[in-house]
PDB file of C-alpha atoms in Angstrom:
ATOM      1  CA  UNK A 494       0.000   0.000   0.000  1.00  0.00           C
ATOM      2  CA  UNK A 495       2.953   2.220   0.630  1.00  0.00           C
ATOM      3  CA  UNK A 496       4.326   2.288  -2.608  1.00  0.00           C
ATOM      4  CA  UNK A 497       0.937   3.017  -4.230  1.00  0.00           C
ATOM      5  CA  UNK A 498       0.419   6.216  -2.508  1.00  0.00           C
ATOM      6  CA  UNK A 499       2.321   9.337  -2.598  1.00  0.00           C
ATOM      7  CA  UNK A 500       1.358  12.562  -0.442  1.00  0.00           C
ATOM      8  CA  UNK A 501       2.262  16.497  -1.104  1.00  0.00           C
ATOM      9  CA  UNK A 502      -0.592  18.051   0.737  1.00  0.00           C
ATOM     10  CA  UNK A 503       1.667  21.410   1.087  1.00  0.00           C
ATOM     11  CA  UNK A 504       1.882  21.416  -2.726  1.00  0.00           C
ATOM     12  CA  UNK A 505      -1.580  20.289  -3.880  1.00  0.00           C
ATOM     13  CA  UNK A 506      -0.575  16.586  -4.531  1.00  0.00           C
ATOM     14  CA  UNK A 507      -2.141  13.089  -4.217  1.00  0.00           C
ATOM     15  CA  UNK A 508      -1.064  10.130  -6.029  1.00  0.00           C
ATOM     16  CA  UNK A 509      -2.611   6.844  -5.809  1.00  0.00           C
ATOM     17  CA  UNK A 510      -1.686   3.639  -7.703  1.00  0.00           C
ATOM     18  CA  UNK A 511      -4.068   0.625  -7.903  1.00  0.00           C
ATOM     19  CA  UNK A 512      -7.068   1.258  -6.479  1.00  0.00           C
ATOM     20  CA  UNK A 513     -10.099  -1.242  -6.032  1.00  0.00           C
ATOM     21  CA  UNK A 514     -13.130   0.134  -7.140  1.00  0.00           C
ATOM     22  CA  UNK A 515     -16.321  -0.429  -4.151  1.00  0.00           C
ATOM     23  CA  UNK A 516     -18.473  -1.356  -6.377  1.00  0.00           C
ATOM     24  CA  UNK A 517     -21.481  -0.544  -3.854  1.00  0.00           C
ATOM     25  CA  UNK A 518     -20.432   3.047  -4.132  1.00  0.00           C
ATOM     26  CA  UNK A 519     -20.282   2.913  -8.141  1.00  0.00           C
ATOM     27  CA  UNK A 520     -23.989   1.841  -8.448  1.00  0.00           C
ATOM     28  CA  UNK A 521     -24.753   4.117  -6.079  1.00  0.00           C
ATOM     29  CA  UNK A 522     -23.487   7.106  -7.836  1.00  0.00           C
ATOM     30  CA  UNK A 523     -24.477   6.357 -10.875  1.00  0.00           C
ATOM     31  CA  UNK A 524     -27.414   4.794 -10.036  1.00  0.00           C
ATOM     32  CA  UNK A 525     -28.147   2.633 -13.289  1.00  0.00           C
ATOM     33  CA  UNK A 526     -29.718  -0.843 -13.439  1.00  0.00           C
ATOM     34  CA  UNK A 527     -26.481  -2.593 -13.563  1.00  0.00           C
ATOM     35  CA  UNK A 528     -24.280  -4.928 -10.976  1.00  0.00           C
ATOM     36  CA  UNK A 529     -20.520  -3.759 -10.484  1.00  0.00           C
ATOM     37  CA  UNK A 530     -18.632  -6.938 -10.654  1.00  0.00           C
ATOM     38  CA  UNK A 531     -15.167  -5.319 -10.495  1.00  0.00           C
ATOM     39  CA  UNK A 532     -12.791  -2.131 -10.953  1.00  0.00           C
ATOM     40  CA  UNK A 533      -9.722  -1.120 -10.848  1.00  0.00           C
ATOM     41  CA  UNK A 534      -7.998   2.425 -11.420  1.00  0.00           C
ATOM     42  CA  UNK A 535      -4.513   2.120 -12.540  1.00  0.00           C
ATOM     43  CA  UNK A 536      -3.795   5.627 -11.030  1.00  0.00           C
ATOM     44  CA  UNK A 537      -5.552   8.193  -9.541  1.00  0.00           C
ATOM     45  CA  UNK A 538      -3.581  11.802  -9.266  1.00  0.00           C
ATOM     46  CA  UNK A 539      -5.208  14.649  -8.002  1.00  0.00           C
ATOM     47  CA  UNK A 540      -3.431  18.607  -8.097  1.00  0.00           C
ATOM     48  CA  UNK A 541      -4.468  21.432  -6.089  1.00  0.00           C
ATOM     49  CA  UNK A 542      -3.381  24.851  -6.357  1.00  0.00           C
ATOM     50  CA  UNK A 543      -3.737  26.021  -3.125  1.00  0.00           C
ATOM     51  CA  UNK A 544      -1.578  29.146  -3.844  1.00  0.00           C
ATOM     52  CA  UNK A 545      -3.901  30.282  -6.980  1.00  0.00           C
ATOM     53  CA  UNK A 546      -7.242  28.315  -6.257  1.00  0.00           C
ATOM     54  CA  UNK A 547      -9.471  31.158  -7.767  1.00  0.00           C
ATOM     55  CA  UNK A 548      -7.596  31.734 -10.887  1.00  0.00           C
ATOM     56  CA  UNK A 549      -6.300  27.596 -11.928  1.00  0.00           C
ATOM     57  CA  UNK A 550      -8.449  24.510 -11.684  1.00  0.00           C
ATOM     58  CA  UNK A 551      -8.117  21.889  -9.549  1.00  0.00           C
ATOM     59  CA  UNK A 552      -7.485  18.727 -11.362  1.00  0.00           C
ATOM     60  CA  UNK A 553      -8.115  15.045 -11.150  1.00  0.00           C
ATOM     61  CA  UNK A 554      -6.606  12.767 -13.472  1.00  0.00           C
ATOM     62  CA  UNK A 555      -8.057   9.125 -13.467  1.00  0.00           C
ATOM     63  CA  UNK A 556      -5.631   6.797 -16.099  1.00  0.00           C
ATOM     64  CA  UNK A 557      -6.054   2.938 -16.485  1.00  0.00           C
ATOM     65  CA  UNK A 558     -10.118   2.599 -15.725  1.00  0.00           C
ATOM     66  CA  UNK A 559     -11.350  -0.559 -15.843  1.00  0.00           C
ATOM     67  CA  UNK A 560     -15.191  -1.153 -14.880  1.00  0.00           C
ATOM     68  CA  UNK A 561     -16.637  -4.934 -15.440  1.00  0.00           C
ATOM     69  CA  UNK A 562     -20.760  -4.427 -15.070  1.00  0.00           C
ATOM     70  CA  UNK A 563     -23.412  -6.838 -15.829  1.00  0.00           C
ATOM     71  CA  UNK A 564     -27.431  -6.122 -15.676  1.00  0.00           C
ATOM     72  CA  UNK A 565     -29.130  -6.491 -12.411  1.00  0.00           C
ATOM     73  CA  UNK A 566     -31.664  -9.660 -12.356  1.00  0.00           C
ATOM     74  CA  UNK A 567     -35.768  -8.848 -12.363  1.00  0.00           C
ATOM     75  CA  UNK A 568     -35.622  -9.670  -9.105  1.00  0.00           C
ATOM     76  CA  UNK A 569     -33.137  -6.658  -8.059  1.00  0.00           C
ATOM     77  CA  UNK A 570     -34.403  -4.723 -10.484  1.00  0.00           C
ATOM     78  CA  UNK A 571     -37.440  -4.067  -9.018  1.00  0.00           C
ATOM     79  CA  UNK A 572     -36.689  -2.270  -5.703  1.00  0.00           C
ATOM     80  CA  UNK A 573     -33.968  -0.771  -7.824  1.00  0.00           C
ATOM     81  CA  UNK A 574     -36.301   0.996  -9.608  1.00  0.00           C
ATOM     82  CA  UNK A 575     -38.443   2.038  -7.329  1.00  0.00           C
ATOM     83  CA  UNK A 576     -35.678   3.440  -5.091  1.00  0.00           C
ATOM     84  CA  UNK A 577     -34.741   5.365  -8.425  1.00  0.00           C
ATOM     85  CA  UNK A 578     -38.098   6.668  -8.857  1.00  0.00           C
ATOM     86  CA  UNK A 579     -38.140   7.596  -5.339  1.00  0.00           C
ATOM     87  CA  UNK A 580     -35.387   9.995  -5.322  1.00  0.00           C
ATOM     88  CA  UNK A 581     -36.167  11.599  -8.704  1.00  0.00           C
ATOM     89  CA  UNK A 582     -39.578  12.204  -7.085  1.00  0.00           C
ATOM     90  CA  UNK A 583     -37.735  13.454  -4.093  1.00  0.00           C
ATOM     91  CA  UNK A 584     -34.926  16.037  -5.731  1.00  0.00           C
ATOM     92  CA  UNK A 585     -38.076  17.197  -8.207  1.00  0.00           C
ATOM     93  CA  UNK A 586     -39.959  18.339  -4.440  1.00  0.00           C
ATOM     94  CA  UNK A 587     -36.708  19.515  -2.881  1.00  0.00           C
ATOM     95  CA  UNK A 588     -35.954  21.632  -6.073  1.00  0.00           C
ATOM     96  CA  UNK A 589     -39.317  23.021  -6.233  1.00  0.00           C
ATOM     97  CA  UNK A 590     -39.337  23.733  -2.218  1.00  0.00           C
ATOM     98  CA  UNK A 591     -35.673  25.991  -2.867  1.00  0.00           C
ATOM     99  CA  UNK A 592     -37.709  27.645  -5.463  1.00  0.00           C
ATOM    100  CA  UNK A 593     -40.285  28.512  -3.253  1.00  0.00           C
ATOM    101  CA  UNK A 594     -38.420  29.794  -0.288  1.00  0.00           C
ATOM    102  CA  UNK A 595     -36.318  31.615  -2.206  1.00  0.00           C
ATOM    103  CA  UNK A 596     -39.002  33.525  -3.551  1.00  0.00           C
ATOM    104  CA  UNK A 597     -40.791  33.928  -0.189  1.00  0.00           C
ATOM    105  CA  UNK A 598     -38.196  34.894   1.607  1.00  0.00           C
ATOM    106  CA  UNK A 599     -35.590  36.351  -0.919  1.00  0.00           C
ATOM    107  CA  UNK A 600     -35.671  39.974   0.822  1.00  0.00           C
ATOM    108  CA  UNK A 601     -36.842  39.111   4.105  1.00  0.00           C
ATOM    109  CA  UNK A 602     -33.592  36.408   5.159  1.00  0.00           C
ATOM    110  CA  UNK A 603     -30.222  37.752   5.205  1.00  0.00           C
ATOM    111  CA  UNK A 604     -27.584  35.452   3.790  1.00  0.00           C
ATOM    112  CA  UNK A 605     -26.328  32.661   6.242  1.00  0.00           C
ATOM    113  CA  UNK A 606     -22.558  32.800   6.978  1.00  0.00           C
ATOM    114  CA  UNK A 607     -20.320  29.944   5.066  1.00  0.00           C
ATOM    115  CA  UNK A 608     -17.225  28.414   6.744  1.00  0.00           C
ATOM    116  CA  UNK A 609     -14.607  28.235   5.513  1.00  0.00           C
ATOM    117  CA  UNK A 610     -14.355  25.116   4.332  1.00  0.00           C
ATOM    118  CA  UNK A 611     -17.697  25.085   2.583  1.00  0.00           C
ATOM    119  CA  UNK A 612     -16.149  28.254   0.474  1.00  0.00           C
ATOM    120  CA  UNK A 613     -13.365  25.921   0.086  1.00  0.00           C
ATOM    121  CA  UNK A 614     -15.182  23.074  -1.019  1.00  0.00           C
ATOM    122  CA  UNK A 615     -17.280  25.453  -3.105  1.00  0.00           C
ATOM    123  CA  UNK A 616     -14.212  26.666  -4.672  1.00  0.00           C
ATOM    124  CA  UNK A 617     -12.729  23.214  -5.478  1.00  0.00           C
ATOM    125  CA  UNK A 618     -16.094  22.204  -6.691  1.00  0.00           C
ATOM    126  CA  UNK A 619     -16.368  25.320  -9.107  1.00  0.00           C
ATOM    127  CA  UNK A 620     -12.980  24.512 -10.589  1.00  0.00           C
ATOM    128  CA  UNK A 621     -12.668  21.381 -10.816  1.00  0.00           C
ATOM    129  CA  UNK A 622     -11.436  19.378 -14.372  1.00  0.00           C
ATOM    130  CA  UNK A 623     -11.377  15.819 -15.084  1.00  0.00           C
ATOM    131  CA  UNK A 624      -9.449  13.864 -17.028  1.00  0.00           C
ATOM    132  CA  UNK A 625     -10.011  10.359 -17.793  1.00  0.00           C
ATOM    133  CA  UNK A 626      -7.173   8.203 -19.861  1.00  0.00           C
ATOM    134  CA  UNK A 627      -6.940   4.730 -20.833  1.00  0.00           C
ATOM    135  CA  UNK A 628     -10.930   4.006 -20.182  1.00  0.00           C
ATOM    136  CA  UNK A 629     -11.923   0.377 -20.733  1.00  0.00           C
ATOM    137  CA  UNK A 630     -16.035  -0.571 -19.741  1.00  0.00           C
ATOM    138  CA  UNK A 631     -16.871  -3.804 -20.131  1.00  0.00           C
ATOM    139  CA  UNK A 632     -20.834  -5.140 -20.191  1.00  0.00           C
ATOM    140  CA  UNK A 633     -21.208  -9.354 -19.791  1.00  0.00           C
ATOM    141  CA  UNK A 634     -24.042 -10.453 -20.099  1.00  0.00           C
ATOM    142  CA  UNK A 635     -24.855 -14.636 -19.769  1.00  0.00           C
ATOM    143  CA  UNK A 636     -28.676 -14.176 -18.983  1.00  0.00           C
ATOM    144  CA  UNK A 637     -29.311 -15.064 -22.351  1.00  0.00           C
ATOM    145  CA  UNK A 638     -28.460 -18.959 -21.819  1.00  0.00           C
ATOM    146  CA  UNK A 639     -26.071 -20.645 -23.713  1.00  0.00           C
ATOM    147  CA  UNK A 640     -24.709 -18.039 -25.828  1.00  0.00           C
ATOM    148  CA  UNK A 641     -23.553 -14.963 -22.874  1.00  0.00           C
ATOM    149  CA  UNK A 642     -22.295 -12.095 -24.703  1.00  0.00           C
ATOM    150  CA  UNK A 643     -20.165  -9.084 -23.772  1.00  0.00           C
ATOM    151  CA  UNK A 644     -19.349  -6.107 -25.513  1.00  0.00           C
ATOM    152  CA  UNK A 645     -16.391  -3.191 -24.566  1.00  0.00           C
ATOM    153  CA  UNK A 646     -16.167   0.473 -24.464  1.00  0.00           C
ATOM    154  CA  UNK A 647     -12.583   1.922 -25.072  1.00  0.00           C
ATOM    155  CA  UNK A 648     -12.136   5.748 -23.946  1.00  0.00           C
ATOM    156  CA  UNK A 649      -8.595   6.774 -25.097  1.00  0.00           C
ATOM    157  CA  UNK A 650      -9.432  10.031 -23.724  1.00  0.00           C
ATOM    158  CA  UNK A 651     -12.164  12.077 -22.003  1.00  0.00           C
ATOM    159  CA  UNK A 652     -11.996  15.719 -20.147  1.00  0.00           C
ATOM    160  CA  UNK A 653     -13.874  17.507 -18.323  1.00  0.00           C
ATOM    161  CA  UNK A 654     -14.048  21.311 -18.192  1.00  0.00           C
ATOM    162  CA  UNK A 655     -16.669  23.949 -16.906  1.00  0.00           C
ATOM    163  CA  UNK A 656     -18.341  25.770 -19.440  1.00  0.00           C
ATOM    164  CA  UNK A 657     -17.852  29.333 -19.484  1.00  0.00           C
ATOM    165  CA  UNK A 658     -21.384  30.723 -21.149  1.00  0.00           C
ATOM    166  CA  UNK A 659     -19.808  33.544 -22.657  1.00  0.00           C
ATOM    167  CA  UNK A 660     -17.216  32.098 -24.294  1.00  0.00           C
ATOM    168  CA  UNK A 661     -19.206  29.415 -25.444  1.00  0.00           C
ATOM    169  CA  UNK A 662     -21.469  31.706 -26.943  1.00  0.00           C
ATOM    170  CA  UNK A 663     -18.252  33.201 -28.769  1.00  0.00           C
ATOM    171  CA  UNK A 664     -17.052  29.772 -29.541  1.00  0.00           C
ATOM    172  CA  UNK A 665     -20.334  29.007 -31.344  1.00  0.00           C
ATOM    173  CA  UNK A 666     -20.825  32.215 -32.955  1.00  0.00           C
ATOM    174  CA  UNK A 667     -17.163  31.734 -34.388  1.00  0.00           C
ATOM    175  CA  UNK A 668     -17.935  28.027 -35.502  1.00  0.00           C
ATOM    176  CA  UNK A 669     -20.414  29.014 -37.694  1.00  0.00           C
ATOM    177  CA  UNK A 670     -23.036  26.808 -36.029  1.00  0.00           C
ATOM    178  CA  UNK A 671     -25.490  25.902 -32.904  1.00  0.00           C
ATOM    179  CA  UNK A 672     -24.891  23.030 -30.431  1.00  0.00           C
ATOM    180  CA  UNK A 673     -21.043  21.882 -29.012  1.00  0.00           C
ATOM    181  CA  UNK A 674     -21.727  23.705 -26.001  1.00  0.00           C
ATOM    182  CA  UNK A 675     -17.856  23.732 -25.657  1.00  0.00           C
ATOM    183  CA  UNK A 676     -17.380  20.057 -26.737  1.00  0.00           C
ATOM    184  CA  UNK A 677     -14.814  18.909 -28.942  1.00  0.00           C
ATOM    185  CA  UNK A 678     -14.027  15.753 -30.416  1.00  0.00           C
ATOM    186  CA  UNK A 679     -10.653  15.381 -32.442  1.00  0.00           C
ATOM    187  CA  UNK A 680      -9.996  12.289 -34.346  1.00  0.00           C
ATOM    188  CA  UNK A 681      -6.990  10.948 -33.951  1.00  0.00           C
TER     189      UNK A 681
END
């Protein structure tokens, strides 16, 4: 374990060499019908610039992804599903309660106080670019009897950047076209 991590917190620098995936945690963040069966992450960097934290990115940098998923059975499907349906339900009412107190009491509530480390989060969050490398997804399926059948996903390379509206609005105006929204695809 030792020689797969390497720590400059001072500097803004984490470096972590074959990781496990949890696969528990996958489903739940992504919260699709489908069974983890493994994961790995080759290596796992992440780069803070504490020094300049408004004015450069933070960055994480995931290289060497591998994800092995197979579909969940009816049977797990099912409260799957509803749990799904549940929280959609439940961010739809939570979004439309924000709405409404924000409206209600927009003039009347002064602004609570952040910590610091919520601005810092905040920051981080606002900043933040990822960059995926070496990206292999693979989907097995046997539920079909005696002929299973998989079928791979290979991601040389995918990043992640925030969207400035403005620019993109320059970008597309300059491009001649509609649609992008700041994404590029090069052949290689």
């Amino acid at each position: 374990p030792r020689q797969g991590l390497k720590l400059d917190l001072l500097n803004g620098h984490v470096l972590l060499r074959n990781l496990e995936v949890q696969p528990a945690a996958l489903q739940l963040l992504l919260g699709l019908p489908l069974v983890v069966l493994a994961g790995v992450v080759g290596r796992a960097e992440l780069h803070i610039p504490w020094a300049k934290l408004g004015s450069e990115p933070a960055r994480v940098q995931l290289d060497r992804v591998l994800l092995i998923v197979a579909p969940q059975c009816e049977e797990a499907l099912l409260p799957c599903e509803h749990e799904r349906s549940f929280r959609a339900k439940q961010r739809r009412l939570d979004a439309h309660e924000a709405r409404r107190a924000l409206s209600c009491d927009a003039a009347a509530a002064p602004k609570p106080q952040r910590g610091f480390f919520s601005k810092l989060a905040a920051k981080l969050q606002e900043n933040l670019q990822l960059d995926l490398t070496n990206v292999v997804i693979r989907y097995a399926d046997s539920s079909f009897g005696r002929s299973p059948f998989s079928v791979s996903l290979a991601l040389d390379s995918l990043k992640l950047r925030k969207l400035e509206v403005a620019g993109a609005a320059e970008e597309g105006a300059a491009g001649g076209g509609r649609g992008g929204g700041g994404a590029k695809i090069q052949p290689r």
